CSV table of C-alpha atoms and ligand atoms in Angstrom, one decimal:
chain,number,residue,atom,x,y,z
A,22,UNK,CA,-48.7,158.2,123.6
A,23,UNK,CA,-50.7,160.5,125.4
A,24,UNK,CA,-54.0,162.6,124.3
A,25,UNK,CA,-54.1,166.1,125.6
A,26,UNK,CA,-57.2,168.9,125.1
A,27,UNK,CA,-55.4,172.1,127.0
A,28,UNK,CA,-52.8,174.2,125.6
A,29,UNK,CA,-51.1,174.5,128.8
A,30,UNK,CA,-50.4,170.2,128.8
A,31,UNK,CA,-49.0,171.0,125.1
A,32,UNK,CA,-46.6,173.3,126.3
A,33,UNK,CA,-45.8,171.4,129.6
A,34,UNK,CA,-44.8,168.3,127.0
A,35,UNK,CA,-43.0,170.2,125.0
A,36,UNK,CA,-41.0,172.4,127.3
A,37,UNK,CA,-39.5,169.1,129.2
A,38,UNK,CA,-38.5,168.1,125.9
A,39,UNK,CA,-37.0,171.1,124.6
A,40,UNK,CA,-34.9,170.9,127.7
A,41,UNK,CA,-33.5,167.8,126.8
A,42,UNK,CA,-32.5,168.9,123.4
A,43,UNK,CA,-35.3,167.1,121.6
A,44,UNK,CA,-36.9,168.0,117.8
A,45,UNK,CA,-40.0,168.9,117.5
A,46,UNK,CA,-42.1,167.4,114.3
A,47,UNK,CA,-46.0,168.7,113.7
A,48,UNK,CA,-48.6,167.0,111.9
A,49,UNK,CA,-51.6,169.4,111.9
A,50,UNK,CA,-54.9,167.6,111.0
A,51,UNK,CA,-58.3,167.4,111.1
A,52,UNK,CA,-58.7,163.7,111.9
A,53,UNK,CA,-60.5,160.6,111.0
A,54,UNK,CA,-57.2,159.5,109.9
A,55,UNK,CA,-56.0,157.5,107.2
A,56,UNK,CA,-53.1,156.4,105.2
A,57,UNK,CA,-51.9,159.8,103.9
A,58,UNK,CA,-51.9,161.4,107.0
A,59,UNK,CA,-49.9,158.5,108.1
A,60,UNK,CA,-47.3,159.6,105.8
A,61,UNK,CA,-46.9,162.2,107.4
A,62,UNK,CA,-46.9,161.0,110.7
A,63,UNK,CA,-44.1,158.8,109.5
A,64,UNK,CA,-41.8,161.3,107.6
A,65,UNK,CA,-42.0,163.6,111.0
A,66,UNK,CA,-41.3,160.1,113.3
A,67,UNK,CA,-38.6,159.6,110.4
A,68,UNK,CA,-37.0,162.8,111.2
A,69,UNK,CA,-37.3,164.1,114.5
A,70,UNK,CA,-37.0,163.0,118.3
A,71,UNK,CA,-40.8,164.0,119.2
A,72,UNK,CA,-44.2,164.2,117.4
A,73,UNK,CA,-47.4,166.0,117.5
A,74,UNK,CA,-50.6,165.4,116.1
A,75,UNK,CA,-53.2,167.9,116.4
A,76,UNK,CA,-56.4,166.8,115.6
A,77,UNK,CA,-58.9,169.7,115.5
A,78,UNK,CA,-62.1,170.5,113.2
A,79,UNK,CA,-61.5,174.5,113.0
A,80,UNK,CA,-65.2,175.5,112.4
A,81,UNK,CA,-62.9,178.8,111.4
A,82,UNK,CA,-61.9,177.7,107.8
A,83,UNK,CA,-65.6,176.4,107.3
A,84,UNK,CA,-68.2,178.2,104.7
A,85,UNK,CA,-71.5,178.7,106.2
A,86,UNK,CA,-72.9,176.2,103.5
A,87,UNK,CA,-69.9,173.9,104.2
A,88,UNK,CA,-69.8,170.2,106.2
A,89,UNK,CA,-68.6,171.5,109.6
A,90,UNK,CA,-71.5,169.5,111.3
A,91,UNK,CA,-71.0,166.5,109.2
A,92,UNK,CA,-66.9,166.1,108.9
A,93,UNK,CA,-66.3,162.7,110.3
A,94,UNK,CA,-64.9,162.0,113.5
A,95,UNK,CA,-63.3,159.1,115.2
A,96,UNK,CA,-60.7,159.7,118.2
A,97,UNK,CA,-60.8,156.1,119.5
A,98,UNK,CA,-59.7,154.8,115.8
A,99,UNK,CA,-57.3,158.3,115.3
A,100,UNK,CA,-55.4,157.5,118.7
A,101,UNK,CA,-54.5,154.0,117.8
A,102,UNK,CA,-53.6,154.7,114.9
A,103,UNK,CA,-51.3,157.5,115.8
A,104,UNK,CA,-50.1,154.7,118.7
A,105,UNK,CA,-48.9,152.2,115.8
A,106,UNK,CA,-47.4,154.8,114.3
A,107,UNK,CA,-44.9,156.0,117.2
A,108,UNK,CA,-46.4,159.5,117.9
A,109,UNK,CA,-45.7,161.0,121.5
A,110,UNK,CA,-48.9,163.4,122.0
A,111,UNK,CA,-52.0,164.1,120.2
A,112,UNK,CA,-53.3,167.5,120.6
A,113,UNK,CA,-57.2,167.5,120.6
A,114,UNK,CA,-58.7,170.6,121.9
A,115,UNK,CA,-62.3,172.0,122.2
A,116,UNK,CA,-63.2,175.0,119.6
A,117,UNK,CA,-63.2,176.4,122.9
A,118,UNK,CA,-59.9,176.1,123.9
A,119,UNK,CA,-59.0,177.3,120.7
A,120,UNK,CA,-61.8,180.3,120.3
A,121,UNK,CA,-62.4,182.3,123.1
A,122,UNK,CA,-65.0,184.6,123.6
A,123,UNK,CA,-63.5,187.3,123.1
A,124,UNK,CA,-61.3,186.0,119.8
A,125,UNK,CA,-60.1,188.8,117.4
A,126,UNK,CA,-57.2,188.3,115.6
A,127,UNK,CA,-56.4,186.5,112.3
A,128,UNK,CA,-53.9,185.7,109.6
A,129,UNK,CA,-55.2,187.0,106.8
A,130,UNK,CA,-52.8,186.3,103.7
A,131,UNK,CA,-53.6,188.4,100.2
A,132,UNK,CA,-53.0,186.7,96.4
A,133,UNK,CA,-52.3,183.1,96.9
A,134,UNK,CA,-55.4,182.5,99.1
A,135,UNK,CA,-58.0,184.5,96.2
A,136,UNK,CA,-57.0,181.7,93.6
A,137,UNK,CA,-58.1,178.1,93.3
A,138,UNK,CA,-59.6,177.1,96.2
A,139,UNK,CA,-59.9,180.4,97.7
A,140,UNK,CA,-62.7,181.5,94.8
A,141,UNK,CA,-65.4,179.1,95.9
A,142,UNK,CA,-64.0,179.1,99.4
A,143,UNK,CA,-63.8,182.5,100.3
A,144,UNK,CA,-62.9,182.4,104.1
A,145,UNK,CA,-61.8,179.4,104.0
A,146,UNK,CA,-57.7,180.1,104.0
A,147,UNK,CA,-58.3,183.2,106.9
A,148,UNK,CA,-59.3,179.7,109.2
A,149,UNK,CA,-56.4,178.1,108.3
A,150,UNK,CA,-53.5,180.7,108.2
A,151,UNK,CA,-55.8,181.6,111.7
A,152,UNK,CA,-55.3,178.1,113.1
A,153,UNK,CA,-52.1,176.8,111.8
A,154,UNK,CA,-50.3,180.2,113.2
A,155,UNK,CA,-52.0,179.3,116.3
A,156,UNK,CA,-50.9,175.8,116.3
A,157,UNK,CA,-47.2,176.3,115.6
A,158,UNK,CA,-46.9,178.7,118.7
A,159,UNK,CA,-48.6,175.9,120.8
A,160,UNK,CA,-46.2,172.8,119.5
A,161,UNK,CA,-43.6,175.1,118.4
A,162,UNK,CA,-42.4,172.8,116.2
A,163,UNK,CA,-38.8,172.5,114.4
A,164,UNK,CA,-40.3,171.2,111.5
A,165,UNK,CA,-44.7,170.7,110.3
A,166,UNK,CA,-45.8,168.4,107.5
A,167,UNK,CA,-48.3,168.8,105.1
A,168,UNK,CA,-49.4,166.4,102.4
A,169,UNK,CA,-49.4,167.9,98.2
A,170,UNK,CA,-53.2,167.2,98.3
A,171,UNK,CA,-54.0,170.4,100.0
A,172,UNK,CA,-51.2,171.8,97.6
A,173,UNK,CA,-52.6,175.4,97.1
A,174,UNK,CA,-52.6,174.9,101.2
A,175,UNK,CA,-48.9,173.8,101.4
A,176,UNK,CA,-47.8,176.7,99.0
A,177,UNK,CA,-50.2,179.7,101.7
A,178,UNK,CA,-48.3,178.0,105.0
A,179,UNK,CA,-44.8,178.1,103.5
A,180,UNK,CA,-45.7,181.9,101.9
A,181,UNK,CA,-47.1,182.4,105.8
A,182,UNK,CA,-43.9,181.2,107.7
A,183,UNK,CA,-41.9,182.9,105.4
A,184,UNK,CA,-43.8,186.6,105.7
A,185,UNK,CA,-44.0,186.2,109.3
A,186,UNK,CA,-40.1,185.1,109.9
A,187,UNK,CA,-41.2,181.5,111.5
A,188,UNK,CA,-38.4,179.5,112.3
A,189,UNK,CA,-40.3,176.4,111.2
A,190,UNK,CA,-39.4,174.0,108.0
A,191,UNK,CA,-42.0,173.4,105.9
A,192,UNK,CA,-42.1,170.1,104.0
A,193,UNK,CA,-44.3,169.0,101.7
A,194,UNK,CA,-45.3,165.1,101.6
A,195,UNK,CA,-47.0,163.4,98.3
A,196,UNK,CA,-50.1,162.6,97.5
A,197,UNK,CA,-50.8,158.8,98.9
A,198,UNK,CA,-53.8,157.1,96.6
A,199,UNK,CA,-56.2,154.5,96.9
A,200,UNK,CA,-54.8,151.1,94.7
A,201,UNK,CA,-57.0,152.6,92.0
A,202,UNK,CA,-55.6,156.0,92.1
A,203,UNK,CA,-58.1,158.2,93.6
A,204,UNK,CA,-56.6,159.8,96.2
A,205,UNK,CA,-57.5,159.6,99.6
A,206,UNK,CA,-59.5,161.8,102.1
A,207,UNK,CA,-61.5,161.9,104.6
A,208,UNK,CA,-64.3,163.4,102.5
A,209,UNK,CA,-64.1,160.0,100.1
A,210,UNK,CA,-66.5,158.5,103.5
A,211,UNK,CA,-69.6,160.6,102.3
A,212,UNK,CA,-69.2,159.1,98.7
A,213,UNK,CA,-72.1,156.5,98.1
A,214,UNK,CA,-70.9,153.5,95.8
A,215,UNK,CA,-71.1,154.4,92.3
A,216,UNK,CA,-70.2,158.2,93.6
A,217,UNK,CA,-67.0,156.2,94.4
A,218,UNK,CA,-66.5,155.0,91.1
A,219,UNK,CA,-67.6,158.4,89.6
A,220,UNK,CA,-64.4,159.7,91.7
A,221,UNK,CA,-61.8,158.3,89.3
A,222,UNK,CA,-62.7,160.8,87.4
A,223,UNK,CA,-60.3,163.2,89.3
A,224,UNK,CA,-56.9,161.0,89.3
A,225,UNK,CA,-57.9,159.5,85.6
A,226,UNK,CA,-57.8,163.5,84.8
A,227,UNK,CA,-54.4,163.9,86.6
A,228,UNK,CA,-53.0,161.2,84.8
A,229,UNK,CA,-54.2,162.8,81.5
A,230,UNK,CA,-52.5,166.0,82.3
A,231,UNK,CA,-49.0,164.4,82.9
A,232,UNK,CA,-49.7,162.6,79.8
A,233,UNK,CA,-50.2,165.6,77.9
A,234,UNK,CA,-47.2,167.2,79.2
A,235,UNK,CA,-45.3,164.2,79.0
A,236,UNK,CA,-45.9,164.2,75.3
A,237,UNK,CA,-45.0,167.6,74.9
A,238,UNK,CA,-47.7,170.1,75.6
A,239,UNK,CA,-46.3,173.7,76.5
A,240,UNK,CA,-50.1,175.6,76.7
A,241,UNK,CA,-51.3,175.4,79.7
A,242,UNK,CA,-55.0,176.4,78.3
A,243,UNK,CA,-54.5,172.9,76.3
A,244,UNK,CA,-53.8,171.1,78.6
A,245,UNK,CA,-56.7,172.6,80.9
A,246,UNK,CA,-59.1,172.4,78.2
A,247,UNK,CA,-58.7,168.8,77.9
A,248,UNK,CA,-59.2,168.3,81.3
A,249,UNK,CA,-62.4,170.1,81.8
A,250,UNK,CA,-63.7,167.9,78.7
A,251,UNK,CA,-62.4,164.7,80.1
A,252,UNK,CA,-64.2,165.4,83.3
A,253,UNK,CA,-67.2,166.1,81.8
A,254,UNK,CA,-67.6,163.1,80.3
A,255,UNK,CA,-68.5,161.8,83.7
A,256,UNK,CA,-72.5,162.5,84.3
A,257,UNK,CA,-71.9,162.2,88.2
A,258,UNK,CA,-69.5,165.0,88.0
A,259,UNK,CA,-69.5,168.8,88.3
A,260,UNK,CA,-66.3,170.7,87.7
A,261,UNK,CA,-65.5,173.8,90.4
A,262,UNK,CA,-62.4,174.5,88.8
A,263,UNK,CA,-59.5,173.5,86.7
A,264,UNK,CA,-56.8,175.4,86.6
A,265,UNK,CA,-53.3,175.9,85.5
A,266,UNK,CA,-51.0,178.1,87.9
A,267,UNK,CA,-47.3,179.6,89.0
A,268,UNK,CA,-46.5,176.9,92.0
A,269,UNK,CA,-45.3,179.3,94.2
A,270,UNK,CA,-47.9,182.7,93.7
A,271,UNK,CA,-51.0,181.1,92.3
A,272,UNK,CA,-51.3,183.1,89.4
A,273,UNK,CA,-52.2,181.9,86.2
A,274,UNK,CA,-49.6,180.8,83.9
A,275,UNK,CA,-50.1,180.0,80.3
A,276,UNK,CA,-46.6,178.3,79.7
A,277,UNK,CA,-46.3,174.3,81.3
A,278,UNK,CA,-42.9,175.4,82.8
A,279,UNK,CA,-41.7,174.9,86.5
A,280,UNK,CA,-42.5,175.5,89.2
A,281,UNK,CA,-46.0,174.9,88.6
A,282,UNK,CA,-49.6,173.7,89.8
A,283,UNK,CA,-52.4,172.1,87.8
A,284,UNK,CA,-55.5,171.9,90.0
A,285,UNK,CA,-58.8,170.7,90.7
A,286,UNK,CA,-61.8,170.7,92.1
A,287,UNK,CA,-64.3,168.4,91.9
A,288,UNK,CA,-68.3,168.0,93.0
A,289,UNK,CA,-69.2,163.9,92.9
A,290,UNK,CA,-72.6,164.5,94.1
A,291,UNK,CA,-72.7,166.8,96.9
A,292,UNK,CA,-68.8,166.2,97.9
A,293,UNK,CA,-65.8,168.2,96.7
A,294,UNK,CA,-63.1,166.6,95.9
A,295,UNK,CA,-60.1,167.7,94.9
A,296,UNK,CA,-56.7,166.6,93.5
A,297,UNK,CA,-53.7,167.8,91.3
A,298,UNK,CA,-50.3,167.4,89.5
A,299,UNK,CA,-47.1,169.9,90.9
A,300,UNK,CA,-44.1,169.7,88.4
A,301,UNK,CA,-41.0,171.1,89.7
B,427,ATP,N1,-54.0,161.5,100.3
B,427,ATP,C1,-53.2,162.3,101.0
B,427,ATP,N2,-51.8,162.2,100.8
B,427,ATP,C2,-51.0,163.0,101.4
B,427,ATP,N3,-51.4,163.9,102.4
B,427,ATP,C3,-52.7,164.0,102.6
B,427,ATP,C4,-53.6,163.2,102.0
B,427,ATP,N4,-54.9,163.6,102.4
B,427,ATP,C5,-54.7,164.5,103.4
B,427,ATP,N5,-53.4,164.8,103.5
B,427,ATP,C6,-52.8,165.9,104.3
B,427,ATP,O1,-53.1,165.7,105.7
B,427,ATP,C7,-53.2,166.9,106.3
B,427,ATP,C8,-54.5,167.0,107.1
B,427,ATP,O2,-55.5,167.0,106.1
B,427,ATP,P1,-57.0,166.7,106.5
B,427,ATP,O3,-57.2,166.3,107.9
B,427,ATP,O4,-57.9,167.8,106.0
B,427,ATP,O5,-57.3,165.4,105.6
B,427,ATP,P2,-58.1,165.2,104.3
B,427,ATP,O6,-58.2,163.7,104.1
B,427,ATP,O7,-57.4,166.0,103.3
B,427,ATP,O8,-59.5,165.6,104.6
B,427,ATP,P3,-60.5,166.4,103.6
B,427,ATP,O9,-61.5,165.4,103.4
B,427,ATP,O10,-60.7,167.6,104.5
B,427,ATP,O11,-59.8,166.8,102.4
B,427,ATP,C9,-53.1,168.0,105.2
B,427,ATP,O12,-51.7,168.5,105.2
B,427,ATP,C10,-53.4,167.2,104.0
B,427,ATP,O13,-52.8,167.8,102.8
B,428,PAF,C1,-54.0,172.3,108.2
B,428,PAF,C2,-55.3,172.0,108.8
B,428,PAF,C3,-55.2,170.9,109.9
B,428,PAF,C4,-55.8,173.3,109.5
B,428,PAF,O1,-57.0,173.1,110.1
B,428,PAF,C5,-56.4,171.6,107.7
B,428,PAF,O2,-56.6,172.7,106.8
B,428,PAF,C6,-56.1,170.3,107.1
B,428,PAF,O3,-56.4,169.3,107.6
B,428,PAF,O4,-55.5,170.3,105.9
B,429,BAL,N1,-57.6,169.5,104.0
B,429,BAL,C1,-58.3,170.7,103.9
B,429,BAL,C2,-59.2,171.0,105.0
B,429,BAL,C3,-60.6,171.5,104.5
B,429,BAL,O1,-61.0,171.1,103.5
B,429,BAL,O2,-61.2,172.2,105.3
């Protein structure tokens, strides 16, 4: 497995193997790597002849306020990682490889991006429509994998390949949890021990919802409502949003009926968190 930081060595790798007839699977990223981006690093090994891993902080889709300076990093631990998982190249670049100077052109997406995540993370979706276009004509992947997690994310990149006629499959991968369900990220590092615990909170709350539906709930406000209370229960907690919403524009839907997202977002302390429950 090789690690490369140009452009130019991306496209030289994937050229020779386009030649030869070989797939193309993408794992964008944004490192310090752990089981559920594995999974996707396995279903792209799983299903094509090559893999890339980029593994880029894109101070782009960061808030002013946000963590950019304090997002954990670890490309000795990433590379192995990505080794014992049978990648073939890990992309790594500068911002300045990505950004130069003179940078002025984005992928700026209406309606699904001003929902959810969007609200309190206003630029956020701009830096990754921005990036993830940019990626995909680097790799040029046949096929890119993103995990349900970031599902509001999965549902803007498929909207974005579709709009802009990308001849690049999409696939969603599932949420992989910790053994006592919270799910995991990156962003679970900055949790202190009882934040940790306080954390639950979010998949307990997922669990809930599916229970509720389960039992037959059909209002979405219900179903929402209960949420919110459930999570305040938790002093350590500090709800962003919950929300119920169409799976596919982000709108809010008042029905349980599929295809459909129920979201949220999460402060434990100082860290967002977020997590959610896709039917259909
Ligand atoms: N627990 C998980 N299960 C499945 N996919 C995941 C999980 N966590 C992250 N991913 C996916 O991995 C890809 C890269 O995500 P990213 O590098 O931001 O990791 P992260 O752990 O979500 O970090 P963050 O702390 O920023 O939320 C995204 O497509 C994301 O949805
Ligand atoms: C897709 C992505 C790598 C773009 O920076 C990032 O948003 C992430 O890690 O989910
Ligand atoms: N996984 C989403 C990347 C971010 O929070 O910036």
């Amino acid at each position: 497995m090789k690690v490369v930081t140009t452009v130019k060595e991306v496209r030289d790798y994937v050229k020779q193997w386009k030649k030869n007839g070989e797939t193309v699977g993408f794992v964008p990223t944004m490192g310090y790597l752990h089981e559920g981006h594995g999974s996707l690093i396995t279903a792209a090994r799983n299903n094509n002849d090559r893999v890339v891993v980029s593994i880029f902080v894109n101070p782009m889709q960061f808030g002013p306020t946000e963590d950019l300076e304090s997002y954990p990093r670890d490309l000795e631990k990433d590379s192995k990682y990505c080794e014992s998982l049978g990648a073939d190249l890990i992309f790594h670049p500068e911002p300045s490889e990505m950004y130069h100077d003179d940078f002025s052109t984005y992928v700026d997406m209406s309606v699904l991006t001003e929902e959810l995540c969007g609200l309190s993370r206003p630029v956020h979706f701009r830096g990754v429509c921005t990036v993830v276009n940019k990626l995909f004509n680097i790799v040029q992947p046949d096929r890119a994998y993103f995990g349900e997690k970031d599902a509001q994310q999965l549902a803007i990149i498929k909207h974005m390949v579709q709009d802009l006629n990308m001849d690049i499959e999409v696939i969603g991968c599932p949420i992989v949890r910790e053994e006592d369900g919270l799910a995991k990220s990156s962003r679970n590092t900055y949790l202190s021990l009882e934040e940790r615990k306080a954390a639950l909170i979010l998949s307990q709350t997922v669990e809930l919802c599916k229970k509720l539906i389960a039992d037959g709930e059909t209002d979405a406000d219900v179903v929402v409502s209960k949420m919110k209370e459930n999570i305040e229960k938790e002093p350590l907690a500090k709800i962003d949003y919950v929300k119920a919403v169409n799976g596919l524009t982000m709108q809010q839907q008042k029905e349980i009926k599929a295809p459909m997202l129920i979201a949220m977002a999460v402060y434990i302390g100082k860290t967002r968190l977020i997590d959610n429950y896709i039917l259909g």
